[in-house]
mmCIF file of C-alpha atoms in Angstrom:
data_model
loop_
_atom_site.group_PDB
_atom_site.id
_atom_site.type_symbol
_atom_site.label_atom_id
_atom_site.label_comp_id
_atom_site.label_asym_id
_atom_site.label_seq_id
_atom_site.Cartn_x
_atom_site.Cartn_y
_atom_site.Cartn_z
ATOM 1 C CA MET A 168 93.712 146.977 110.006
ATOM 2 C CA SER A 169 96.557 145.240 111.883
ATOM 3 C CA ALA A 170 99.745 144.089 110.140
ATOM 4 C CA LEU A 171 98.698 140.462 110.605
ATOM 5 C CA GLN A 172 95.261 141.050 109.089
ATOM 6 C CA TYR A 173 96.816 142.923 106.181
ATOM 7 C CA GLU A 174 99.282 140.095 105.579
ATOM 8 C CA ASP A 175 96.447 137.588 105.610
ATOM 9 C CA LEU A 176 94.467 139.691 103.132
ATOM 10 C CA HIS A 177 97.099 139.835 100.419
ATOM 11 C CA GLN A 178 97.820 136.136 100.941
ATOM 12 C CA GLN A 179 94.131 135.403 100.435
ATOM 13 C CA VAL A 180 94.090 137.485 97.250
ATOM 14 C CA TYR A 181 97.206 135.655 96.045
ATOM 15 C CA ARG A 182 95.611 132.239 96.624
ATOM 16 C CA ILE A 183 92.370 133.246 94.888
ATOM 17 C CA LEU A 184 94.180 134.594 91.820
ATOM 18 C CA LYS A 185 96.396 131.515 91.679
ATOM 19 C CA GLN A 186 93.307 129.301 91.700
ATOM 20 C CA MET A 187 91.697 131.400 88.962
ATOM 21 C CA ILE A 188 94.794 130.920 86.797
ATOM 22 C CA LEU A 189 94.828 127.175 87.466
ATOM 23 C CA THR A 190 91.184 126.691 86.462
ATOM 24 C CA GLY A 191 91.462 128.953 83.425
ATOM 25 C CA GLU A 192 89.118 131.634 84.724
ATOM 26 C CA LEU A 193 92.101 133.916 84.160
ATOM 27 C CA ALA A 194 93.414 132.579 80.855
ATOM 28 C CA PRO A 195 96.994 132.869 79.530
ATOM 29 C CA GLY A 196 97.628 136.255 77.950
ATOM 30 C CA ILE A 197 94.610 137.946 79.524
ATOM 31 C CA LYS A 198 95.181 141.437 80.915
ATOM 32 C CA LEU A 199 94.643 141.684 84.663
ATOM 33 C CA ARG A 200 92.582 144.823 85.177
ATOM 34 C CA GLN A 201 93.227 146.098 88.670
ATOM 35 C CA GLU A 202 89.961 147.979 89.083
ATOM 36 C CA GLU A 203 87.821 145.022 88.029
ATOM 37 C CA LEU A 204 89.715 142.500 90.145
ATOM 38 C CA ALA A 205 89.772 144.767 93.197
ATOM 39 C CA GLU A 206 86.008 145.242 92.942
ATOM 40 C CA LYS A 207 85.366 141.547 92.335
ATOM 41 C CA LEU A 208 87.480 140.489 95.324
ATOM 42 C CA GLY A 209 86.351 143.351 97.546
ATOM 43 C CA VAL A 210 89.848 144.658 98.252
ATOM 44 C CA SER A 211 91.913 147.767 97.602
ATOM 45 C CA ARG A 212 94.708 147.899 95.053
ATOM 46 C CA THR A 213 97.455 147.568 97.673
ATOM 47 C CA PRO A 214 96.913 143.883 98.602
ATOM 48 C CA LEU A 215 96.163 143.193 94.943
ATOM 49 C CA MET A 216 99.541 144.574 93.862
ATOM 50 C CA LYS A 217 101.317 142.603 96.585
ATOM 51 C CA ALA A 218 99.620 139.457 95.282
ATOM 52 C CA PHE A 219 100.670 140.392 91.734
ATOM 53 C CA SER A 220 104.273 140.707 92.898
ATOM 54 C CA LYS A 221 104.235 137.212 94.386
ATOM 55 C CA LEU A 222 102.593 135.706 91.302
ATOM 56 C CA GLU A 223 105.204 137.365 89.097
ATOM 57 C CA LYS A 224 108.001 135.779 91.136
ATOM 58 C CA GLU A 225 106.339 132.413 90.563
ATOM 59 C CA MET A 226 106.251 133.127 86.803
ATOM 60 C CA LEU A 227 102.459 132.961 86.714
ATOM 61 C CA ILE A 228 101.944 136.549 85.561
ATOM 62 C CA ASP A 229 104.016 139.136 83.696
ATOM 63 C CA MET A 230 104.319 142.735 84.882
ATOM 64 C CA ILE A 231 104.853 144.942 81.834
ATOM 65 C CA PRO A 232 105.979 148.570 82.363
ATOM 66 C CA ARG A 233 103.264 151.092 81.429
ATOM 67 C CA ARG A 234 100.976 148.252 80.324
ATOM 68 C CA GLY A 235 100.121 146.513 83.584
ATOM 69 C CA ALA A 236 99.910 142.813 84.351
ATOM 70 C CA CYS A 237 98.797 139.815 82.322
ATOM 71 C CA VAL A 238 98.668 136.067 82.884
ATOM 72 C CA HIS A 239 101.847 134.458 81.585
ATOM 73 C CA LYS A 240 101.458 132.761 78.205
ATOM 74 C CA CYS A 241 103.983 130.073 77.294
ATOM 75 C CA SER A 242 105.441 129.071 73.977
ATOM 76 C CA LYS A 243 105.570 125.374 73.140
ATOM 77 C CA GLN A 244 109.320 125.346 73.810
ATOM 78 C CA GLU A 245 108.849 126.982 77.193
ATOM 79 C CA LEU A 246 106.339 124.294 78.171
ATOM 80 C CA LEU A 247 108.821 121.621 77.119
ATOM 81 C CA ASP A 248 111.450 123.326 79.263
ATOM 82 C CA TYR A 249 109.071 123.201 82.233
ATOM 83 C CA ILE A 250 108.451 119.505 81.597
ATOM 84 C CA ASP A 251 112.196 118.811 81.472
ATOM 85 C CA ILE A 252 112.586 120.359 84.915
ATOM 86 C CA ARG A 253 109.579 118.470 86.269
ATOM 87 C CA MET A 254 111.059 115.225 84.931
ATOM 88 C CA ARG A 255 114.103 115.797 87.100
ATOM 89 C CA LEU A 256 112.279 116.928 90.229
ATOM 90 C CA GLU A 257 108.981 115.055 90.495
ATOM 91 C CA PRO A 258 110.449 111.536 90.297
ATOM 92 C CA LEU A 259 112.616 112.584 93.252
ATOM 93 C CA GLY A 260 109.477 113.742 95.041
ATOM 94 C CA ALA A 261 107.771 110.411 94.349
ATOM 95 C CA ARG A 262 110.819 108.513 95.613
ATOM 96 C CA ASN A 263 110.896 110.527 98.828
ATOM 97 C CA ALA A 264 107.125 110.211 99.236
ATOM 98 C CA ALA A 265 107.460 106.419 99.160
ATOM 99 C CA LYS A 266 110.062 106.610 101.908
ATOM 100 C CA ASN A 267 108.546 109.304 104.110
ATOM 101 C CA HIS A 268 104.747 109.102 103.957
ATOM 102 C CA SER A 269 102.663 108.940 107.115
ATOM 103 C CA PRO A 270 99.324 107.103 107.464
ATOM 104 C CA GLU A 271 97.494 110.441 107.552
ATOM 105 C CA GLY A 272 99.356 111.749 104.528
ATOM 106 C CA LEU A 273 98.713 108.566 102.586
ATOM 107 C CA GLU A 274 94.988 108.795 103.301
ATOM 108 C CA ALA A 275 94.905 112.371 101.987
ATOM 109 C CA PHE A 276 96.793 111.137 98.924
ATOM 110 C CA ARG A 277 94.221 108.367 98.442
ATOM 111 C CA LEU A 278 91.426 110.931 98.569
ATOM 112 C CA SER A 279 93.162 113.026 95.898
ATOM 113 C CA LEU A 280 93.331 109.957 93.650
ATOM 114 C CA ASN A 281 89.634 109.290 94.254
ATOM 115 C CA LYS A 282 88.788 112.895 93.363
ATOM 116 C CA TYR A 283 90.762 112.600 90.143
ATOM 117 C CA GLU A 284 88.915 109.402 89.247
ATOM 118 C CA GLU A 285 85.588 111.082 90.027
ATOM 119 C CA ALA A 286 86.501 114.068 87.837
ATOM 120 C CA VAL A 287 87.439 111.730 84.981
ATOM 121 C CA SER A 288 84.115 109.893 85.303
ATOM 122 C CA LYS A 289 82.274 113.225 85.011
ATOM 123 C CA GLY A 290 84.318 114.270 81.983
ATOM 124 C CA ASP A 291 84.681 117.820 83.314
ATOM 125 C CA GLN A 292 88.005 119.204 82.055
ATOM 126 C CA SER A 293 88.167 121.965 84.659
ATOM 127 C CA LEU A 294 87.669 119.455 87.476
ATOM 128 C CA ILE A 295 90.208 117.086 85.920
ATOM 129 C CA LYS A 296 92.850 119.819 85.732
ATOM 130 C CA GLU A 297 92.243 120.849 89.343
ATOM 131 C CA ALA A 298 92.286 117.230 90.565
ATOM 132 C CA ASP A 299 95.466 116.519 88.590
ATOM 133 C CA TYR A 300 97.200 119.478 90.208
ATOM 134 C CA GLN A 301 96.105 118.372 93.690
ATOM 135 C CA PHE A 302 97.256 114.783 93.068
ATOM 136 C CA HIS A 303 100.760 115.898 92.142
ATOM 137 C CA MET A 304 100.947 118.344 95.036
ATOM 138 C CA ARG A 305 99.959 115.606 97.493
ATOM 139 C CA ILE A 306 103.010 113.649 96.367
ATOM 140 C CA VAL A 307 105.216 116.648 97.061
ATOM 141 C CA ASP A 308 103.581 117.009 100.487
ATOM 142 C CA LEU A 309 104.392 113.371 101.256
ATOM 143 C CA SER A 310 108.011 113.926 100.227
ATOM 144 C CA SER A 311 108.436 116.409 103.116
ATOM 145 C CA ASN A 312 110.430 118.771 100.888
ATOM 146 C CA LYS A 313 108.965 122.288 101.108
ATOM 147 C CA VAL A 314 111.366 123.783 98.558
ATOM 148 C CA LEU A 315 110.349 121.154 96.019
ATOM 149 C CA GLY A 316 106.715 121.954 96.729
ATOM 150 C CA GLN A 317 107.145 125.648 95.999
ATOM 151 C CA ILE A 318 108.872 124.948 92.686
ATOM 152 C CA ILE A 319 106.532 122.222 91.462
ATOM 153 C CA SER A 320 103.379 124.133 92.390
ATOM 154 C CA SER A 321 104.123 127.007 90.019
ATOM 155 C CA PHE A 322 105.449 124.784 87.233
ATOM 156 C CA ASN A 323 102.353 122.585 87.305
ATOM 157 C CA ILE A 324 99.982 125.547 87.229
ATOM 158 C CA VAL A 325 101.811 127.057 84.251
ATOM 159 C CA ILE A 326 101.586 123.782 82.328
ATOM 160 C CA ILE A 327 97.948 123.092 83.218
ATOM 161 C CA SER A 328 96.772 126.626 82.426
ATOM 162 C CA ASN A 329 98.730 126.879 79.152
ATOM 163 C CA GLN A 330 96.924 124.162 77.263
ATOM 164 C CA ARG A 331 93.773 123.787 75.239
ATOM 165 C CA GLY A 332 91.723 120.935 76.652
ATOM 166 C CA LEU A 333 93.670 118.003 78.072
ATOM 167 C CA LEU A 334 97.112 117.015 76.834
ATOM 168 C CA LYS A 335 96.643 113.330 77.656
ATOM 169 C CA ASP A 336 93.739 110.917 77.598
ATOM 170 C CA PRO A 337 92.428 111.175 81.187
ATOM 171 C CA ILE A 338 91.937 107.400 81.368
ATOM 172 C CA ILE A 339 95.630 106.889 80.595
ATOM 173 C CA SER A 340 96.557 109.501 83.196
ATOM 174 C CA LEU A 341 94.249 107.854 85.736
ATOM 175 C CA ASN A 342 95.910 104.470 85.252
ATOM 176 C CA GLU A 343 99.331 106.087 85.593
ATOM 177 C CA HIS A 344 98.206 107.886 88.744
ATOM 178 C CA LYS A 345 97.076 104.562 90.188
ATOM 179 C CA SER A 346 100.480 103.034 89.444
ATOM 180 C CA ILE A 347 102.207 105.933 91.186
ATOM 181 C CA PHE A 348 99.875 105.600 94.167
ATOM 182 C CA ARG A 349 100.445 101.853 94.526
ATOM 183 C CA ALA A 350 104.220 102.278 94.442
ATOM 184 C CA ILE A 351 104.170 105.030 97.060
ATOM 185 C CA GLU A 352 101.690 103.128 99.234
ATOM 186 C CA SER A 353 103.937 100.045 99.231
ATOM 187 C CA ARG A 354 107.012 102.194 99.995
ATOM 188 C CA ASP A 355 108.701 101.021 96.794
ATOM 189 C CA ALA A 356 110.878 104.060 96.084
ATOM 190 C CA ASP A 357 112.332 102.698 92.833
ATOM 191 C CA ALA A 358 108.896 101.867 91.437
ATOM 192 C CA ALA A 359 107.491 105.246 92.499
ATOM 193 C CA GLU A 360 110.318 107.087 90.763
ATOM 194 C CA ALA A 361 109.934 104.968 87.614
ATOM 195 C CA ALA A 362 106.141 105.396 87.512
ATOM 196 C CA MET A 363 106.416 109.174 87.791
ATOM 197 C CA THR A 364 109.108 109.280 85.106
ATOM 198 C CA LEU A 365 106.888 107.258 82.762
ATOM 199 C CA HIS A 366 103.927 109.539 83.483
ATOM 200 C CA LEU A 367 105.850 112.721 82.654
ATOM 201 C CA THR A 368 107.604 111.184 79.645
ATOM 202 C CA GLY A 369 104.194 110.577 78.101
ATOM 203 C CA LEU A 370 103.188 114.172 78.769
ATOM 204 C CA LYS A 371 106.342 115.488 77.123
ATOM 205 C CA ALA A 372 105.817 113.275 74.070
ATOM 206 C CA ARG A 373 102.270 114.578 73.733
ATOM 207 C CA ILE A 374 103.395 118.218 73.848
ATOM 208 C CA GLU A 375 106.080 117.523 71.250
ATOM 209 C CA SER A 376 103.526 115.946 68.914
ATOM 210 C CA ILE A 377 100.997 118.784 68.752
ATOM 211 C CA GLU A 378 101.303 122.092 66.950
ATOM 212 C CA SER A 379 99.206 124.349 69.172
ATOM 213 C CA ILE A 380 99.120 124.148 72.962
ATOM 214 C CA ILE A 381 96.588 126.897 73.684
#
């Protein structure tokens, strides 16, 4: 196998595992058994361990000496800390998205909103979580800030995976998503920043009000 093919393989494994964490197929706290995952994905342990290393750097899994790897499980306070950081970064992303979006990028953003609305209409929590993640990542894409994208991607996955059910009424979230979309579409940077801040403030308040997250 060439170096390029090998690089592609461990990147593919990384993306698959990341998706499994996002959807809850690999739940917080679950032990990641190398033999089972390698067999399931049809790979050797080497690309699997390289994927583990990348996921650990993104704080999505924990590597414990002599015990192996497990999906990272957050405390309530840790989730609130993640939200605090998101509240400082994502409004900036929304502001920049309003300023920088292209017609093609905006259309992809519109499709992500439509997929979220479709998921809400179906009432499927797994689909809603996935669509919510994609909606927020589209905003980061429109902002043209790759560093912001790398940070927000991991933070959002940690928050989405470390919750039982949905933290907010999906209809409320849908209406807030529509407000964010309209502000970005109209290139109103102030309104986009304010709409995102309101959206995340509601999420933080919800986390603060409940006793058990997962």
